[in-house]
């Protein structure tokens, strides 16, 4: 019979957590020799609005702030804001995630996420444009 502190029991306990942010936070707490960091952010064009319940899920489950921006008239300013966020969250390891001209006036939603393990940054970004 396995003891309650066996690795298998611990693994089952971690996998049973349904909240993604709590899961990643718990994984980070369990790490002793390695460092794992997560950050999420959402930028939405000011002409649209997020469903309030979706916004609450972003904030509570993913620790992501939804920011209203003006993609149509201030795309360059949004690029600077996103790049500043990424630079801050990655402690300067990623300085320019979005190159100049990478956002368009018909962009309506931008998701940004980064995961860092031992200072090796993995990042992904997704543009969803109005069709």
JSON list of C-alpha atoms in Angstrom, two decimals:
[
{"chain": "A", "resi": 1, "resn": "UNK", "atom": "CA", "xyz": [0.00, 0.00, 0.00]},
{"chain": "A", "resi": 2, "resn": "UNK", "atom": "CA", "xyz": [1.26, 3.48, -0.89]},
{"chain": "A", "resi": 3, "resn": "UNK", "atom": "CA", "xyz": [1.89, 6.05, 1.77]},
{"chain": "A", "resi": 4, "resn": "UNK", "atom": "CA", "xyz": [-0.12, 9.30, 1.61]},
{"chain": "A", "resi": 5, "resn": "UNK", "atom": "CA", "xyz": [3.06, 11.21, 0.80]},
{"chain": "A", "resi": 6, "resn": "UNK", "atom": "CA", "xyz": [4.08, 9.01, -2.13]},
{"chain": "A", "resi": 7, "resn": "UNK", "atom": "CA", "xyz": [4.80, 10.78, -5.45]},
{"chain": "A", "resi": 8, "resn": "UNK", "atom": "CA", "xyz": [1.80, 9.11, -7.07]},
{"chain": "A", "resi": 9, "resn": "UNK", "atom": "CA", "xyz": [-0.58, 10.49, -4.45]},
{"chain": "A", "resi": 10, "resn": "UNK", "atom": "CA", "xyz": [0.93, 13.95, -4.78]},
{"chain": "A", "resi": 11, "resn": "UNK", "atom": "CA", "xyz": [0.62, 13.81, -8.55]},
{"chain": "A", "resi": 12, "resn": "UNK", "atom": "CA", "xyz": [-3.05, 12.83, -8.33]},
{"chain": "A", "resi": 13, "resn": "UNK", "atom": "CA", "xyz": [-3.69, 15.70, -5.97]},
{"chain": "A", "resi": 14, "resn": "UNK", "atom": "CA", "xyz": [-2.08, 18.23, -8.32]},
{"chain": "A", "resi": 15, "resn": "UNK", "atom": "CA", "xyz": [-3.99, 16.92, -11.33]},
{"chain": "A", "resi": 16, "resn": "UNK", "atom": "CA", "xyz": [-7.27, 17.18, -9.46]},
{"chain": "A", "resi": 17, "resn": "UNK", "atom": "CA", "xyz": [-7.00, 20.96, -9.22]},
{"chain": "A", "resi": 18, "resn": "UNK", "atom": "CA", "xyz": [-9.38, 22.39, -11.82]},
{"chain": "A", "resi": 19, "resn": "UNK", "atom": "CA", "xyz": [-8.37, 26.04, -11.69]},
{"chain": "A", "resi": 20, "resn": "UNK", "atom": "CA", "xyz": [-5.46, 26.51, -14.16]},
{"chain": "A", "resi": 21, "resn": "UNK", "atom": "CA", "xyz": [-3.89, 29.43, -12.30]},
{"chain": "A", "resi": 22, "resn": "UNK", "atom": "CA", "xyz": [-4.04, 27.58, -8.99]},
{"chain": "A", "resi": 23, "resn": "UNK", "atom": "CA", "xyz": [-2.53, 24.54, -10.67]},
{"chain": "A", "resi": 24, "resn": "UNK", "atom": "CA", "xyz": [0.42, 26.50, -12.04]},
{"chain": "A", "resi": 25, "resn": "UNK", "atom": "CA", "xyz": [0.84, 28.29, -8.73]},
{"chain": "A", "resi": 26, "resn": "UNK", "atom": "CA", "xyz": [0.87, 24.95, -6.91]},
{"chain": "A", "resi": 27, "resn": "UNK", "atom": "CA", "xyz": [3.41, 23.51, -9.37]},
{"chain": "A", "resi": 28, "resn": "UNK", "atom": "CA", "xyz": [5.61, 26.55, -8.80]},
{"chain": "A", "resi": 29, "resn": "UNK", "atom": "CA", "xyz": [5.37, 26.09, -5.03]},
{"chain": "A", "resi": 30, "resn": "UNK", "atom": "CA", "xyz": [6.43, 22.44, -5.34]},
{"chain": "A", "resi": 31, "resn": "UNK", "atom": "CA", "xyz": [9.53, 23.28, -7.37]},
{"chain": "A", "resi": 32, "resn": "UNK", "atom": "CA", "xyz": [12.61, 23.45, -5.21]},
{"chain": "A", "resi": 33, "resn": "UNK", "atom": "CA", "xyz": [15.50, 23.39, -7.64]},
{"chain": "A", "resi": 34, "resn": "UNK", "atom": "CA", "xyz": [13.91, 25.08, -10.65]},
{"chain": "A", "resi": 35, "resn": "UNK", "atom": "CA", "xyz": [12.04, 28.29, -11.22]},
{"chain": "A", "resi": 36, "resn": "UNK", "atom": "CA", "xyz": [8.80, 28.47, -13.20]},
{"chain": "A", "resi": 37, "resn": "UNK", "atom": "CA", "xyz": [6.98, 31.73, -13.93]},
{"chain": "A", "resi": 38, "resn": "UNK", "atom": "CA", "xyz": [3.72, 32.42, -15.76]},
{"chain": "A", "resi": 39, "resn": "UNK", "atom": "CA", "xyz": [2.06, 35.61, -16.99]},
{"chain": "A", "resi": 40, "resn": "UNK", "atom": "CA", "xyz": [-1.04, 36.23, -19.07]},
{"chain": "A", "resi": 41, "resn": "UNK", "atom": "CA", "xyz": [-2.57, 39.35, -20.51]},
{"chain": "A", "resi": 42, "resn": "UNK", "atom": "CA", "xyz": [-5.39, 40.28, -22.87]},
{"chain": "A", "resi": 43, "resn": "UNK", "atom": "CA", "xyz": [-5.77, 43.46, -24.88]},
{"chain": "A", "resi": 44, "resn": "UNK", "atom": "CA", "xyz": [-9.16, 44.17, -26.46]},
{"chain": "A", "resi": 45, "resn": "UNK", "atom": "CA", "xyz": [-10.14, 46.99, -28.79]},
{"chain": "A", "resi": 46, "resn": "UNK", "atom": "CA", "xyz": [-12.17, 49.65, -27.02]},
{"chain": "A", "resi": 47, "resn": "UNK", "atom": "CA", "xyz": [-14.98, 49.27, -29.58]},
{"chain": "A", "resi": 48, "resn": "UNK", "atom": "CA", "xyz": [-15.66, 45.79, -28.15]},
{"chain": "A", "resi": 49, "resn": "UNK", "atom": "CA", "xyz": [-16.35, 44.58, -24.66]},
{"chain": "A", "resi": 50, "resn": "UNK", "atom": "CA", "xyz": [-15.68, 41.32, -22.91]},
{"chain": "A", "resi": 51, "resn": "UNK", "atom": "CA", "xyz": [-18.49, 39.41, -21.30]},
{"chain": "A", "resi": 52, "resn": "UNK", "atom": "CA", "xyz": [-18.21, 40.23, -17.57]},
{"chain": "A", "resi": 53, "resn": "UNK", "atom": "CA", "xyz": [-18.14, 36.55, -16.59]},
{"chain": "A", "resi": 54, "resn": "UNK", "atom": "CA", "xyz": [-15.33, 35.88, -19.10]},
{"chain": "A", "resi": 55, "resn": "UNK", "atom": "CA", "xyz": [-13.41, 38.84, -17.68]},
{"chain": "A", "resi": 56, "resn": "UNK", "atom": "CA", "xyz": [-13.81, 37.41, -14.16]},
{"chain": "A", "resi": 57, "resn": "UNK", "atom": "CA", "xyz": [-12.51, 34.04, -15.39]},
{"chain": "A", "resi": 58, "resn": "UNK", "atom": "CA", "xyz": [-9.48, 35.72, -16.97]},
{"chain": "A", "resi": 59, "resn": "UNK", "atom": "CA", "xyz": [-8.70, 37.53, -13.73]},
{"chain": "A", "resi": 60, "resn": "UNK", "atom": "CA", "xyz": [-9.44, 34.76, -11.24]},
{"chain": "A", "resi": 61, "resn": "UNK", "atom": "CA", "xyz": [-8.32, 31.65, -13.13]},
{"chain": "A", "resi": 62, "resn": "UNK", "atom": "CA", "xyz": [-5.49, 32.99, -15.27]},
{"chain": "A", "resi": 63, "resn": "UNK", "atom": "CA", "xyz": [-4.42, 36.06, -13.30]},
{"chain": "A", "resi": 64, "resn": "UNK", "atom": "CA", "xyz": [-4.76, 37.99, -16.57]},
{"chain": "A", "resi": 65, "resn": "UNK", "atom": "CA", "xyz": [-5.82, 41.60, -16.77]},
{"chain": "A", "resi": 66, "resn": "UNK", "atom": "CA", "xyz": [-7.99, 42.62, -19.71]},
{"chain": "A", "resi": 67, "resn": "UNK", "atom": "CA", "xyz": [-6.93, 46.02, -21.02]},
{"chain": "A", "resi": 68, "resn": "UNK", "atom": "CA", "xyz": [-8.98, 48.17, -23.36]},
{"chain": "A", "resi": 69, "resn": "UNK", "atom": "CA", "xyz": [-6.88, 49.74, -26.11]},
{"chain": "A", "resi": 70, "resn": "UNK", "atom": "CA", "xyz": [-7.33, 51.58, -29.40]},
{"chain": "A", "resi": 71, "resn": "UNK", "atom": "CA", "xyz": [-5.98, 49.29, -32.11]},
{"chain": "A", "resi": 72, "resn": "UNK", "atom": "CA", "xyz": [-7.55, 51.43, -34.85]},
{"chain": "A", "resi": 73, "resn": "UNK", "atom": "CA", "xyz": [-5.84, 54.72, -34.06]},
{"chain": "A", "resi": 74, "resn": "UNK", "atom": "CA", "xyz": [-3.00, 53.86, -31.68]},
{"chain": "A", "resi": 75, "resn": "UNK", "atom": "CA", "xyz": [-1.57, 50.53, -32.85]},
{"chain": "A", "resi": 76, "resn": "UNK", "atom": "CA", "xyz": [2.02, 51.74, -32.33]},
{"chain": "A", "resi": 77, "resn": "UNK", "atom": "CA", "xyz": [1.21, 52.79, -28.76]},
{"chain": "A", "resi": 78, "resn": "UNK", "atom": "CA", "xyz": [-0.35, 49.34, -28.11]},
{"chain": "A", "resi": 79, "resn": "UNK", "atom": "CA", "xyz": [2.79, 47.65, -29.49]},
{"chain": "A", "resi": 80, "resn": "UNK", "atom": "CA", "xyz": [4.89, 49.71, -27.06]},
{"chain": "A", "resi": 81, "resn": "UNK", "atom": "CA", "xyz": [2.56, 48.82, -24.18]},
{"chain": "A", "resi": 82, "resn": "UNK", "atom": "CA", "xyz": [2.66, 45.08, -24.98]},
{"chain": "A", "resi": 83, "resn": "UNK", "atom": "CA", "xyz": [6.43, 45.15, -25.37]},
{"chain": "A", "resi": 84, "resn": "UNK", "atom": "CA", "xyz": [6.79, 46.98, -22.03]},
{"chain": "A", "resi": 85, "resn": "UNK", "atom": "CA", "xyz": [4.56, 44.39, -20.35]},
{"chain": "A", "resi": 86, "resn": "UNK", "atom": "CA", "xyz": [6.59, 41.51, -21.82]},
{"chain": "A", "resi": 87, "resn": "UNK", "atom": "CA", "xyz": [9.91, 43.16, -20.92]},
{"chain": "A", "resi": 88, "resn": "UNK", "atom": "CA", "xyz": [8.74, 43.70, -17.34]},
{"chain": "A", "resi": 89, "resn": "UNK", "atom": "CA", "xyz": [7.27, 40.19, -16.93]},
{"chain": "A", "resi": 90, "resn": "UNK", "atom": "CA", "xyz": [10.36, 38.49, -18.39]},
{"chain": "A", "resi": 91, "resn": "UNK", "atom": "CA", "xyz": [12.76, 40.67, -16.40]},
{"chain": "A", "resi": 92, "resn": "UNK", "atom": "CA", "xyz": [14.20, 42.07, -19.62]},
{"chain": "A", "resi": 93, "resn": "UNK", "atom": "CA", "xyz": [14.78, 38.75, -21.39]},
{"chain": "A", "resi": 94, "resn": "UNK", "atom": "CA", "xyz": [12.26, 39.60, -24.12]},
{"chain": "A", "resi": 95, "resn": "UNK", "atom": "CA", "xyz": [12.34, 43.25, -25.13]},
{"chain": "A", "resi": 96, "resn": "UNK", "atom": "CA", "xyz": [10.42, 43.46, -28.40]},
{"chain": "A", "resi": 97, "resn": "UNK", "atom": "CA", "xyz": [7.86, 40.71, -28.80]},
{"chain": "A", "resi": 98, "resn": "UNK", "atom": "CA", "xyz": [5.85, 42.74, -31.29]},
{"chain": "A", "resi": 99, "resn": "UNK", "atom": "CA", "xyz": [7.80, 44.42, -34.08]},
{"chain": "A", "resi": 100, "resn": "UNK", "atom": "CA", "xyz": [6.66, 47.79, -35.45]},
{"chain": "A", "resi": 101, "resn": "UNK", "atom": "CA", "xyz": [3.70, 47.40, -37.80]},
{"chain": "A", "resi": 102, "resn": "UNK", "atom": "CA", "xyz": [2.68, 43.99, -36.42]},
{"chain": "A", "resi": 103, "resn": "UNK", "atom": "CA", "xyz": [-0.78, 45.18, -35.32]},
{"chain": "A", "resi": 104, "resn": "UNK", "atom": "CA", "xyz": [-3.41, 46.36, -37.75]},
{"chain": "A", "resi": 105, "resn": "UNK", "atom": "CA", "xyz": [-6.33, 48.74, -37.47]},
{"chain": "A", "resi": 106, "resn": "UNK", "atom": "CA", "xyz": [-8.73, 45.77, -37.70]},
{"chain": "A", "resi": 107, "resn": "UNK", "atom": "CA", "xyz": [-7.14, 43.90, -34.79]},
{"chain": "A", "resi": 108, "resn": "UNK", "atom": "CA", "xyz": [-9.73, 43.46, -32.04]},
{"chain": "A", "resi": 109, "resn": "UNK", "atom": "CA", "xyz": [-8.16, 41.06, -29.55]},
{"chain": "A", "resi": 110, "resn": "UNK", "atom": "CA", "xyz": [-4.65, 40.12, -28.52]},
{"chain": "A", "resi": 111, "resn": "UNK", "atom": "CA", "xyz": [-3.68, 37.37, -26.06]},
{"chain": "A", "resi": 112, "resn": "UNK", "atom": "CA", "xyz": [-0.17, 37.30, -24.65]},
{"chain": "A", "resi": 113, "resn": "UNK", "atom": "CA", "xyz": [1.25, 34.59, -22.44]},
{"chain": "A", "resi": 114, "resn": "UNK", "atom": "CA", "xyz": [4.70, 33.66, -21.33]},
{"chain": "A", "resi": 115, "resn": "UNK", "atom": "CA", "xyz": [6.11, 30.75, -19.40]},
{"chain": "A", "resi": 116, "resn": "UNK", "atom": "CA", "xyz": [9.64, 30.84, -18.05]},
{"chain": "A", "resi": 117, "resn": "UNK", "atom": "CA", "xyz": [11.55, 27.90, -16.67]},
{"chain": "A", "resi": 118, "resn": "UNK", "atom": "CA", "xyz": [15.07, 28.53, -15.44]},
{"chain": "A", "resi": 119, "resn": "UNK", "atom": "CA", "xyz": [15.20, 31.77, -17.47]},
{"chain": "A", "resi": 120, "resn": "UNK", "atom": "CA", "xyz": [14.49, 29.96, -20.74]},
{"chain": "A", "resi": 121, "resn": "UNK", "atom": "CA", "xyz": [11.52, 31.89, -22.06]},
{"chain": "A", "resi": 122, "resn": "UNK", "atom": "CA", "xyz": [8.78, 30.34, -24.11]},
{"chain": "A", "resi": 123, "resn": "UNK", "atom": "CA", "xyz": [6.27, 32.78, -25.45]},
{"chain": "A", "resi": 124, "resn": "UNK", "atom": "CA", "xyz": [3.25, 32.75, -27.62]},
{"chain": "A", "resi": 125, "resn": "UNK", "atom": "CA", "xyz": [1.04, 35.43, -28.92]},
{"chain": "A", "resi": 126, "resn": "UNK", "atom": "CA", "xyz": [-2.16, 35.21, -30.86]},
{"chain": "A", "resi": 127, "resn": "UNK", "atom": "CA", "xyz": [-3.87, 37.93, -32.86]},
{"chain": "A", "resi": 128, "resn": "UNK", "atom": "CA", "xyz": [-7.55, 37.60, -33.54]},
{"chain": "A", "resi": 129, "resn": "UNK", "atom": "CA", "xyz": [-8.67, 40.04, -36.16]},
{"chain": "A", "resi": 130, "resn": "UNK", "atom": "CA", "xyz": [-12.17, 41.11, -36.97]},
{"chain": "A", "resi": 131, "resn": "UNK", "atom": "CA", "xyz": [-13.47, 39.23, -40.00]}
]
